[in-house]
Amino acid sequence: ADETYLRESILNPTAKVVAGWTPLMNPYQGQVTEEQISQLIAYIRSLEKPASPASTAALTQLSVGTNQP
């Protein structure tokens, strides 16, 4: 997601809602500083990094039930 979309979604989460979904997040307009918004965006972007092959394999095994004790 680009910075503009993330910023808008934090400040006005009902601006773009996928059809069929109920917006649950409260708007943060006027409640957070620009610095806090930048920090939130940086944190969200840090979560977008691709998973390592090892962690992806572990998740795949769990999802198909092959990780038996």
Tab-separated table of N, CA, C and O in Angstrom:
chain	number	residue	atom	x	y	z
A	1	ALA	N	0.848	-1.183	0.000
A	1	ALA	CA	0.000	0.000	0.000
A	1	ALA	C	0.888	1.239	0.000
A	1	ALA	O	1.907	1.271	0.671
A	2	ASP	N	0.452	2.246	-0.732
A	2	ASP	CA	1.269	3.455	-0.765
A	2	ASP	C	0.945	4.356	0.435
A	2	ASP	O	-0.053	4.174	1.130
A	3	GLU	N	1.820	5.316	0.659
A	3	GLU	CA	1.698	6.175	1.841
A	3	GLU	C	0.401	6.968	1.850
A	3	GLU	O	-0.226	7.131	2.905
A	4	THR	N	-0.041	7.435	0.703
A	4	THR	CA	-1.274	8.219	0.622
A	4	THR	C	-2.472	7.384	1.073
A	4	THR	O	-3.315	7.847	1.850
A	5	TYR	N	-2.549	6.144	0.590
A	5	TYR	CA	-3.652	5.253	0.965
A	5	TYR	C	-3.615	4.953	2.469
A	5	TYR	O	-4.649	4.991	3.145
A	6	LEU	N	-2.435	4.648	2.997
A	6	LEU	CA	-2.320	4.349	4.419
A	6	LEU	C	-2.718	5.553	5.264
A	6	LEU	O	-3.459	5.419	6.244
A	7	ARG	N	-2.240	6.723	4.881
A	7	ARG	CA	-2.571	7.949	5.623
A	7	ARG	C	-4.082	8.173	5.631
A	7	ARG	O	-4.683	8.436	6.671
A	8	GLU	N	-4.705	8.057	4.470
A	8	GLU	CA	-6.150	8.254	4.375
A	8	GLU	C	-6.904	7.211	5.208
A	8	GLU	O	-7.877	7.522	5.884
A	9	SER	N	-6.427	5.985	5.181
A	9	SER	CA	-7.089	4.917	5.921
A	9	SER	C	-6.986	5.101	7.434
A	9	SER	O	-7.879	4.693	8.168
A	10	ILE	N	-5.913	5.713	7.893
A	10	ILE	CA	-5.756	6.003	9.318
A	10	ILE	C	-6.650	7.175	9.711
A	10	ILE	O	-7.366	7.117	10.718
A	11	LEU	N	-6.600	8.237	8.924
A	11	LEU	CA	-7.344	9.439	9.272
A	11	LEU	C	-8.838	9.337	8.990
A	11	LEU	O	-9.657	9.882	9.722
A	12	ASN	N	-9.208	8.650	7.923
A	12	ASN	CA	-10.608	8.536	7.529
A	12	ASN	C	-10.864	7.123	6.994
A	12	ASN	O	-10.966	6.914	5.788
A	13	PRO	N	-10.971	6.138	7.891
A	13	PRO	CA	-11.058	4.743	7.460
A	13	PRO	C	-12.300	4.385	6.655
A	13	PRO	O	-12.333	3.354	5.998
A	14	THR	N	-13.307	5.230	6.667
A	14	THR	CA	-14.512	4.923	5.887
A	14	THR	C	-14.453	5.494	4.472
A	14	THR	O	-15.386	5.324	3.696
A	15	ALA	N	-13.338	6.130	4.114
A	15	ALA	CA	-13.213	6.735	2.785
A	15	ALA	C	-13.244	5.695	1.680
A	15	ALA	O	-13.842	5.906	0.628
A	16	LYS	N	-12.605	4.555	1.919
A	16	LYS	CA	-12.557	3.477	0.927
A	16	LYS	C	-12.789	2.156	1.655
A	16	LYS	O	-11.904	1.652	2.331
A	17	VAL	N	-13.984	1.621	1.502
A	17	VAL	CA	-14.336	0.364	2.159
A	17	VAL	C	-14.720	-0.635	1.073
A	17	VAL	O	-15.503	-0.326	0.182
A	18	VAL	N	-14.169	-1.821	1.160
A	18	VAL	CA	-14.468	-2.873	0.193
A	18	VAL	C	-15.934	-3.270	0.337
A	18	VAL	O	-16.443	-3.424	1.454
A	19	ALA	N	-16.617	-3.419	-0.783
A	19	ALA	CA	-18.028	-3.802	-0.780
A	19	ALA	C	-18.219	-5.083	0.023
A	19	ALA	O	-17.462	-6.034	-0.114
A	20	GLY	N	-19.210	-5.070	0.887
A	20	GLY	CA	-19.500	-6.242	1.703
A	20	GLY	C	-18.842	-6.221	3.072
A	20	GLY	O	-19.159	-7.039	3.925
A	21	TRP	N	-17.934	-5.291	3.307
A	21	TRP	CA	-17.244	-5.186	4.595
A	21	TRP	C	-17.837	-4.037	5.397
A	21	TRP	O	-18.183	-2.994	4.850
A	22	THR	N	-17.927	-4.217	6.699
A	22	THR	CA	-18.420	-3.174	7.592
A	22	THR	C	-17.224	-2.443	8.181
A	22	THR	O	-16.343	-3.080	8.763
A	23	PRO	N	-17.176	-1.123	8.022
A	23	PRO	CA	-16.048	-0.378	8.602
A	23	PRO	C	-16.146	-0.383	10.129
A	23	PRO	O	-17.175	-0.044	10.693
A	24	LEU	N	-15.073	-0.813	10.781
A	24	LEU	CA	-15.064	-0.914	12.240
A	24	LEU	C	-14.102	0.065	12.906
A	24	LEU	O	-14.244	0.364	14.079
A	25	MET	N	-13.119	0.535	12.159
A	25	MET	CA	-12.093	1.392	12.741
A	25	MET	C	-12.598	2.821	12.879
A	25	MET	O	-13.242	3.358	11.983
A	26	ASN	N	-12.305	3.421	14.027
A	26	ASN	CA	-12.660	4.819	14.244
A	26	ASN	C	-11.663	5.721	13.529
A	26	ASN	O	-10.489	5.382	13.420
A	27	PRO	N	-12.117	6.897	13.070
A	27	PRO	CA	-11.175	7.831	12.448
A	27	PRO	C	-10.235	8.433	13.490
A	27	PRO	O	-10.619	8.647	14.628
A	28	TYR	N	-8.998	8.676	13.068
A	28	TYR	CA	-8.003	9.266	13.959
A	28	TYR	C	-7.698	10.715	13.596
A	28	TYR	O	-6.747	11.298	14.116
A	29	GLN	N	-8.507	11.302	12.714
A	29	GLN	CA	-8.339	12.707	12.331
A	29	GLN	C	-8.377	13.581	13.582
A	29	GLN	O	-9.310	13.496	14.374
A	30	GLY	N	-7.343	14.401	13.791
A	30	GLY	CA	-7.287	15.297	14.936
A	30	GLY	C	-6.853	14.638	16.234
A	30	GLY	O	-6.756	15.307	17.253
A	31	GLN	N	-6.602	13.320	16.219
A	31	GLN	CA	-6.214	12.623	17.439
A	31	GLN	C	-4.752	12.206	17.452
A	31	GLN	O	-4.235	11.824	18.504
A	32	VAL	N	-4.114	12.230	16.287
A	32	VAL	CA	-2.704	11.854	16.196
A	32	VAL	C	-1.939	12.957	15.473
A	32	VAL	O	-2.487	13.657	14.627
A	33	THR	N	-0.672	13.082	15.820
A	33	THR	CA	0.169	14.092	15.181
A	33	THR	C	0.706	13.549	13.858
A	33	THR	O	0.636	12.346	13.594
A	34	GLU	N	1.262	14.426	13.050
A	34	GLU	CA	1.894	13.994	11.794
A	34	GLU	C	3.024	13.011	12.065
A	34	GLU	O	3.205	12.049	11.338
A	35	GLU	N	3.783	13.261	13.140
A	35	GLU	CA	4.866	12.351	13.510
A	35	GLU	C	4.321	10.969	13.855
A	35	GLU	O	4.874	9.951	13.436
A	36	GLN	N	3.225	10.910	14.578
A	36	GLN	CA	2.622	9.625	14.931
A	36	GLN	C	2.100	8.896	13.686
A	36	GLN	O	2.235	7.675	13.580
A	37	ILE	N	1.519	9.637	12.759
A	37	ILE	CA	1.044	9.030	11.511
A	37	ILE	C	2.225	8.451	10.743
A	37	ILE	O	2.163	7.318	10.253
A	38	SER	N	3.310	9.193	10.654
A	38	SER	CA	4.511	8.707	9.968
A	38	SER	C	5.051	7.450	10.632
A	38	SER	O	5.464	6.506	9.952
A	39	GLN	N	5.025	7.411	11.957
A	39	GLN	CA	5.494	6.235	12.683
A	39	GLN	C	4.581	5.034	12.429
A	39	GLN	O	5.058	3.910	12.253
A	40	LEU	N	3.269	5.264	12.412
A	40	LEU	CA	2.327	4.179	12.116
A	40	LEU	C	2.547	3.631	10.715
A	40	LEU	O	2.559	2.414	10.502
A	41	ILE	N	2.728	4.524	9.752
A	41	ILE	CA	2.959	4.094	8.370
A	41	ILE	C	4.255	3.299	8.265
A	41	ILE	O	4.305	2.260	7.606
A	42	ALA	N	5.301	3.773	8.939
A	42	ALA	CA	6.578	3.046	8.916
A	42	ALA	C	6.410	1.655	9.530
A	42	ALA	O	6.938	0.667	9.006
A	43	TYR	N	5.643	1.558	10.602
A	43	TYR	CA	5.406	0.256	11.228
A	43	TYR	C	4.630	-0.667	10.292
A	43	TYR	O	4.995	-1.821	10.097
A	44	ILE	N	3.570	-0.160	9.690
A	44	ILE	CA	2.767	-0.966	8.764
A	44	ILE	C	3.627	-1.442	7.602
A	44	ILE	O	3.560	-2.609	7.212
A	45	ARG	N	4.436	-0.566	7.077
A	45	ARG	CA	5.320	-0.953	5.962
A	45	ARG	C	6.329	-2.016	6.378
A	45	ARG	O	6.702	-2.865	5.578
A	46	SER	N	6.763	-1.988	7.629
A	46	SER	CA	7.713	-2.999	8.092
A	46	SER	C	7.065	-4.381	8.107
A	46	SER	O	7.756	-5.392	8.006
A	47	LEU	N	5.765	-4.439	8.208
A	47	LEU	CA	5.045	-5.716	8.213
A	47	LEU	C	4.878	-6.280	6.812
A	47	LEU	O	4.573	-7.452	6.657
A	48	GLU	N	5.080	-5.466	5.781
A	48	GLU	CA	4.901	-5.881	4.397
A	48	GLU	C	6.090	-6.645	3.820
A	48	GLU	O	5.979	-7.208	2.755
A	49	LYS	N	7.185	-6.662	4.528
A	49	LYS	CA	8.373	-7.323	3.996
A	49	LYS	C	8.076	-8.800	3.763
A	49	LYS	O	7.423	-9.442	4.576
A	50	PRO	N	8.557	-9.369	2.655
A	50	PRO	CA	8.291	-10.781	2.362
A	50	PRO	C	8.857	-11.692	3.445
A	50	PRO	O	9.911	-11.419	4.005
A	51	ALA	N	8.142	-12.743	3.708
A	51	ALA	CA	8.598	-13.725	4.689
A	51	ALA	C	9.775	-14.506	4.122
A	51	ALA	O	9.911	-14.660	2.915
A	52	SER	N	10.612	-15.003	5.004
A	52	SER	CA	11.742	-15.823	4.569
A	52	SER	C	11.211	-17.154	4.060
A	52	SER	O	10.138	-17.592	4.454
A	53	PRO	N	11.960	-17.827	3.186
A	53	PRO	CA	11.510	-19.131	2.678
A	53	PRO	C	11.232	-20.135	3.804
A	53	PRO	O	10.293	-20.899	3.733
A	54	ALA	N	12.038	-20.099	4.871
A	54	ALA	CA	11.847	-21.048	5.975
A	54	ALA	C	10.523	-20.804	6.688
A	54	ALA	O	9.785	-21.731	6.987
A	55	SER	N	10.199	-19.528	6.967
A	55	SER	CA	8.945	-19.251	7.663
A	55	SER	C	7.753	-19.526	6.761
A	55	SER	O	6.712	-19.977	7.211
A	56	THR	N	7.900	-19.278	5.459
A	56	THR	CA	6.822	-19.585	4.522
A	56	THR	C	6.572	-21.086	4.475
A	56	THR	O	5.426	-21.538	4.481
A	57	ALA	N	7.622	-21.890	4.463
A	57	ALA	CA	7.482	-23.344	4.451
A	57	ALA	C	6.805	-23.836	5.725
A	57	ALA	O	5.935	-24.703	5.678
A	58	ALA	N	7.172	-23.261	6.864
A	58	ALA	CA	6.567	-23.666	8.136
A	58	ALA	C	5.073	-23.351	8.142
A	58	ALA	O	4.261	-24.167	8.570
A	59	LEU	N	4.700	-22.161	7.647
A	59	LEU	CA	3.288	-21.800	7.581
A	59	LEU	C	2.533	-22.714	6.632
A	59	LEU	O	1.402	-23.110	6.897
A	60	THR	N	3.140	-23.067	5.520
A	60	THR	CA	2.505	-23.966	4.549
A	60	THR	C	2.265	-25.324	5.182
A	60	THR	O	1.185	-25.892	5.050
A	61	GLN	N	3.232	-25.838	5.914
A	61	GLN	CA	3.075	-27.130	6.570
A	61	GLN	C	1.946	-27.088	7.595
A	61	GLN	O	1.132	-27.999	7.667
A	62	LEU	N	1.873	-26.012	8.363
A	62	LEU	CA	0.810	-25.882	9.341
A	62	LEU	C	-0.555	-25.801	8.674
A	62	LEU	O	-1.517	-26.398	9.140
A	63	SER	N	-0.642	-25.064	7.572
A	63	SER	CA	-1.924	-24.862	6.934
A	63	SER	C	-2.460	-26.129	6.274
A	63	SER	O	-3.646	-26.295	6.141
A	64	VAL	N	-1.592	-27.036	5.889
A	64	VAL	CA	-2.058	-28.280	5.274
A	64	VAL	C	-2.025	-29.445	6.260
A	64	VAL	O	-2.326	-30.572	5.902
A	65	GLY	N	-1.683	-29.173	7.503
A	65	GLY	CA	-1.739	-30.189	8.533
A	65	GLY	C	-0.633	-31.223	8.467
A	65	GLY	O	-0.794	-32.326	8.971
A	66	THR	N	0.511	-30.893	7.881
A	66	THR	CA	1.607	-31.858	7.794
A	66	THR	C	2.588	-31.738	8.937
A	66	THR	O	3.531	-32.482	9.020
A	67	ASN	N	2.349	-30.794	9.831
A	67	ASN	CA	3.268	-30.582	10.942
A	67	ASN	C	2.742	-31.330	12.154
A	67	ASN	O	2.196	-30.765	13.066
A	68	GLN	N	2.906	-32.620	12.164
A	68	GLN	CA	2.413	-33.469	13.246
A	68	GLN	C	3.520	-33.674	14.277
A	68	GLN	O	4.666	-33.860	13.925
A	69	PRO	N	3.168	-33.712	15.580
A	69	PRO	CA	4.176	-33.952	16.624
A	69	PRO	C	4.701	-35.377	16.578
A	69	PRO	O	4.132	-36.276	16.101
